[in-house]
mmCIF file of C-alpha atoms in Angstrom:
data_model
loop_
_atom_site.group_PDB
_atom_site.id
_atom_site.type_symbol
_atom_site.label_atom_id
_atom_site.label_comp_id
_atom_site.label_asym_id
_atom_site.label_seq_id
_atom_site.Cartn_x
_atom_site.Cartn_y
_atom_site.Cartn_z
ATOM 1 C CA LYS A 1 -55.759 8.334 15.066
ATOM 2 C CA LYS A 2 -55.015 4.921 13.753
ATOM 3 C CA PHE A 3 -51.321 3.093 12.916
ATOM 4 C CA THR A 4 -50.960 -0.014 11.205
ATOM 5 C CA ILE A 5 -47.790 -1.222 10.874
ATOM 6 C CA ILE A 6 -46.633 -2.276 7.281
ATOM 7 C CA HIS A 7 -43.894 -5.193 7.445
ATOM 8 C CA ARG A 8 -42.224 -5.132 3.847
ATOM 9 C CA SER A 9 -39.301 -7.948 3.260
ATOM 10 C CA PHE A 10 -36.698 -6.924 0.790
ATOM 11 C CA PRO A 11 -35.493 -9.195 -0.432
ATOM 12 C CA SER A 12 -32.763 -7.440 -3.112
ATOM 13 C CA ARG A 13 -30.952 -6.791 0.136
ATOM 14 C CA PRO A 14 -28.641 -9.446 -0.064
ATOM 15 C CA LYS A 15 -28.490 -8.983 -3.732
ATOM 16 C CA ALA A 16 -27.607 -5.457 -3.329
ATOM 17 C CA CYS A 17 -24.777 -6.946 -1.703
ATOM 18 C CA ALA A 18 -23.866 -8.340 -3.787
ATOM 19 C CA LEU A 19 -22.711 -5.129 -5.327
ATOM 20 C CA GLY A 20 -20.447 -4.507 -2.578
ATOM 21 C CA TRP A 21 -18.796 -8.170 -2.004
ATOM 22 C CA SER A 22 -18.130 -8.083 -5.797
ATOM 23 C CA VAL A 23 -16.311 -4.883 -5.256
ATOM 24 C CA TRP A 24 -14.315 -6.162 -2.703
ATOM 25 C CA LEU A 25 -13.070 -9.843 -4.220
ATOM 26 C CA LEU A 26 -11.884 -7.550 -7.251
ATOM 27 C CA SER A 27 -10.464 -4.869 -4.944
ATOM 28 C CA THR A 28 -8.381 -7.214 -3.604
ATOM 29 C CA ARG A 29 -6.290 -7.767 -6.992
ATOM 30 C CA THR A 30 -3.984 -4.900 -6.730
ATOM 31 C CA PRO A 31 -1.903 -4.400 -10.142
ATOM 32 C CA PRO A 32 1.955 -5.285 -9.988
ATOM 33 C CA GLN A 33 3.950 -2.560 -8.231
ATOM 34 C CA LEU A 34 6.431 -0.664 -10.739
ATOM 35 C CA GLN A 35 10.366 -1.764 -10.152
ATOM 36 C CA LEU A 36 12.083 0.248 -7.376
ATOM 37 C CA LEU A 37 13.655 3.565 -8.109
ATOM 38 C CA PHE A 38 16.714 2.075 -6.904
ATOM 39 C CA GLU A 39 16.763 -0.938 -9.583
ATOM 40 C CA GLN A 40 15.981 1.758 -12.531
ATOM 41 C CA ARG A 41 19.086 4.271 -11.987
ATOM 42 C CA ASP A 42 22.315 3.987 -10.960
ATOM 43 C CA SER A 43 22.987 3.634 -7.459
ATOM 44 C CA THR A 44 25.989 3.478 -4.918
ATOM 45 C CA LYS A 45 26.123 2.234 -1.258
ATOM 46 C CA VAL A 46 27.480 4.564 1.594
ATOM 47 C CA MET A 47 27.642 4.031 5.086
ATOM 48 C CA GLY A 48 25.602 6.740 7.298
ATOM 49 C CA HIS A 49 26.188 7.836 10.703
ATOM 50 C CA VAL A 50 22.682 8.023 12.811
ATOM 51 C CA LEU A 51 22.734 11.219 14.706
ATOM 52 C CA GLN A 52 19.591 10.983 16.403
ATOM 53 C CA VAL A 53 16.159 8.161 16.530
ATOM 54 C CA THR A 54 12.763 9.609 17.455
ATOM 55 C CA LEU A 55 9.516 7.482 18.195
ATOM 56 C CA GLY A 56 6.826 9.181 15.926
ATOM 57 C CA GLU A 57 3.209 7.370 13.424
ATOM 58 C CA ASP A 58 3.425 6.962 10.336
ATOM 59 C CA ASN A 59 2.781 8.769 7.674
ATOM 60 C CA LEU A 60 -0.456 7.639 7.191
ATOM 61 C CA GLY A 61 -2.247 7.687 10.413
ATOM 62 C CA THR A 62 -2.616 4.295 11.189
ATOM 63 C CA GLY A 63 -0.929 4.308 14.535
ATOM 64 C CA ILE A 64 2.005 1.931 13.533
ATOM 65 C CA PRO A 65 5.007 2.870 15.542
ATOM 66 C CA VAL A 66 7.757 4.405 13.114
ATOM 67 C CA TYR A 67 11.471 6.075 13.901
ATOM 68 C CA ASN A 68 12.688 8.306 12.797
ATOM 69 C CA CYS A 69 16.651 8.821 12.216
ATOM 70 C CA VAL A 70 18.025 11.395 10.893
ATOM 71 C CA VAL A 71 21.048 10.412 8.914
ATOM 72 C CA ASP A 72 24.440 11.976 7.768
ATOM 73 C CA TYR A 73 25.575 10.354 5.326
ATOM 74 C CA VAL A 74 28.368 11.362 2.595
ATOM 75 C CA VAL A 75 28.869 11.203 -1.079
ATOM 76 C CA GLU A 76 31.503 12.084 -3.886
ATOM 77 C CA GLY A 77 30.486 14.953 -5.885
ATOM 78 C CA GLU A 78 31.650 17.073 -9.434
ATOM 79 C CA VAL A 79 33.638 18.901 -7.345
ATOM 80 C CA GLU A 80 34.061 18.221 -3.755
ATOM 81 C CA PRO A 81 32.627 15.212 -1.499
ATOM 82 C CA LEU A 82 28.459 16.246 -0.637
ATOM 83 C CA GLN A 83 27.386 16.059 2.773
ATOM 84 C CA ILE A 84 23.817 15.129 3.405
ATOM 85 C CA ARG A 85 21.580 14.756 6.118
ATOM 86 C CA LYS A 86 18.244 13.514 5.743
ATOM 87 C CA VAL A 87 15.443 11.431 7.968
ATOM 88 C CA PHE A 88 14.788 9.052 7.342
ATOM 89 C CA SER A 89 11.468 6.842 8.987
ATOM 90 C CA THR A 90 11.451 2.945 9.550
ATOM 91 C CA ASN A 91 10.341 0.422 10.917
ATOM 92 C CA LYS A 92 13.059 -0.817 12.756
ATOM 93 C CA LEU A 93 15.148 0.523 15.375
ATOM 94 C CA ILE A 94 18.728 1.917 14.678
ATOM 95 C CA GLU A 95 20.744 2.994 17.470
ATOM 96 C CA GLU A 96 22.037 6.417 16.988
ATOM 97 C CA GLY A 97 26.126 5.714 16.021
ATOM 98 C CA PHE A 98 29.093 6.069 13.689
ATOM 99 C CA ALA A 99 29.052 4.324 9.947
ATOM 100 C CA ASN A 100 25.850 2.054 11.719
ATOM 101 C CA VAL A 101 23.918 2.519 8.896
ATOM 102 C CA GLU A 102 23.958 1.776 4.403
ATOM 103 C CA VAL A 103 21.961 3.959 2.641
ATOM 104 C CA LEU A 104 21.343 3.403 -0.863
ATOM 105 C CA VAL A 105 22.156 6.951 -2.597
ATOM 106 C CA LEU A 106 20.958 7.506 -6.331
ATOM 107 C CA THR A 107 24.182 9.305 -8.043
ATOM 108 C CA SER A 108 21.944 11.398 -10.077
ATOM 109 C CA ASP A 109 20.885 12.543 -7.313
ATOM 110 C CA PRO A 110 22.399 12.173 -4.145
ATOM 111 C CA THR A 111 19.826 13.550 -1.878
ATOM 112 C CA THR A 112 16.940 10.700 -3.036
ATOM 113 C CA ALA A 113 18.190 7.834 -1.033
ATOM 114 C CA ILE A 114 16.687 5.238 1.552
ATOM 115 C CA LEU A 115 17.749 2.901 4.283
ATOM 116 C CA MET A 116 19.479 -0.628 2.479
ATOM 117 C CA ASP A 117 17.256 -2.789 4.889
ATOM 118 C CA ASP A 118 14.797 -0.842 3.722
ATOM 119 C CA PHE A 119 15.023 -1.368 0.413
ATOM 120 C CA LEU A 120 16.301 -5.219 0.478
ATOM 121 C CA GLU A 121 12.738 -5.459 2.467
ATOM 122 C CA GLN A 122 10.723 -3.677 -0.136
ATOM 123 C CA LYS A 123 12.347 -5.761 -2.852
ATOM 124 C CA ARG A 124 11.202 -9.323 -0.306
ATOM 125 C CA GLU A 125 7.764 -7.994 -0.704
ATOM 126 C CA GLN A 126 7.362 -7.267 -4.458
ATOM 127 C CA GLU A 127 9.113 -10.739 -4.954
ATOM 128 C CA ALA A 128 6.128 -12.180 -2.398
ATOM 129 C CA GLN A 129 3.306 -10.673 -4.247
ATOM 130 C CA ASP A 130 4.362 -13.611 -7.325
ATOM 131 C CA SER A 131 1.270 -12.117 -9.884
ATOM 132 C CA PRO A 132 -1.755 -14.845 -9.382
ATOM 133 C CA SER A 133 -2.373 -17.269 -11.040
ATOM 134 C CA ILE A 134 -4.902 -17.503 -14.456
ATOM 135 C CA ALA A 135 -6.811 -19.836 -12.328
ATOM 136 C CA TYR A 136 -7.449 -17.318 -9.732
ATOM 137 C CA LEU A 137 -8.531 -13.796 -11.838
ATOM 138 C CA ALA A 138 -11.137 -16.554 -14.148
ATOM 139 C CA LEU A 139 -12.526 -17.380 -10.943
ATOM 140 C CA THR A 140 -12.503 -14.463 -9.423
ATOM 141 C CA TYR A 141 -13.564 -12.260 -12.664
ATOM 142 C CA PHE A 142 -16.702 -14.864 -12.888
ATOM 143 C CA ILE A 143 -17.771 -14.747 -9.064
ATOM 144 C CA GLY A 144 -17.462 -11.025 -10.134
ATOM 145 C CA THR A 145 -19.525 -11.153 -12.407
ATOM 146 C CA ILE A 146 -22.419 -13.130 -10.769
ATOM 147 C CA LEU A 147 -22.213 -11.030 -8.082
ATOM 148 C CA ILE A 148 -23.030 -8.344 -9.953
ATOM 149 C CA GLY A 149 -25.453 -9.532 -12.231
ATOM 150 C CA THR A 150 -27.108 -11.020 -9.059
ATOM 151 C CA SER A 151 -27.374 -7.018 -7.726
ATOM 152 C CA ILE A 152 -28.381 -5.716 -11.484
ATOM 153 C CA VAL A 153 -31.339 -8.298 -11.599
ATOM 154 C CA GLY A 154 -31.923 -7.279 -7.905
ATOM 155 C CA GLY A 155 -32.220 -3.388 -8.764
ATOM 156 C CA ILE A 156 -34.524 -3.933 -11.817
ATOM 157 C CA LEU A 157 -36.340 -6.446 -9.110
ATOM 158 C CA ALA A 158 -36.861 -3.897 -5.938
ATOM 159 C CA ILE A 159 -38.025 -1.198 -8.924
ATOM 160 C CA LEU A 160 -40.979 -3.595 -10.551
ATOM 161 C CA ARG A 161 -42.041 -4.107 -7.275
ATOM 162 C CA LEU A 162 -41.616 -0.375 -5.850
ATOM 163 C CA GLU A 163 -43.547 0.930 -9.016
ATOM 164 C CA ASN A 164 -46.396 -1.745 -8.338
ATOM 165 C CA GLN A 165 -47.134 -0.424 -5.114
#
């Protein structure tokens, strides 16, 4: 048997990659986040007692170490004060001790709480993510449209080339 090597060039490959780039370009634009839950509802700040701190991984499985803290805090209930024990995950090292963390608690549901440091950090991140300018959005969508169009034209040309062979 005689084998022949057929060399085919695929000029549509760079054009097909354009679709991937345009998807990536559009996916980097994240929609603005909703306001934090604790800003929308009535909340109060209480002092918490850190009972135990352990090192663990984040819930997303990225391997980023987090500190899991068991915190006791007391809120005023309708009849008597409620003592609540909750586990918080944070990226800041917190030492065990009496009344050494601030906890932001929803007044309507005292079991919904967040460490004050984490709340302030989330608020700073939200403020840092200002919405991009109209010029940036227009440029992004224009480039995305060009890349998508190039991908479509490249796909059509590849199909026509395959039909001719």
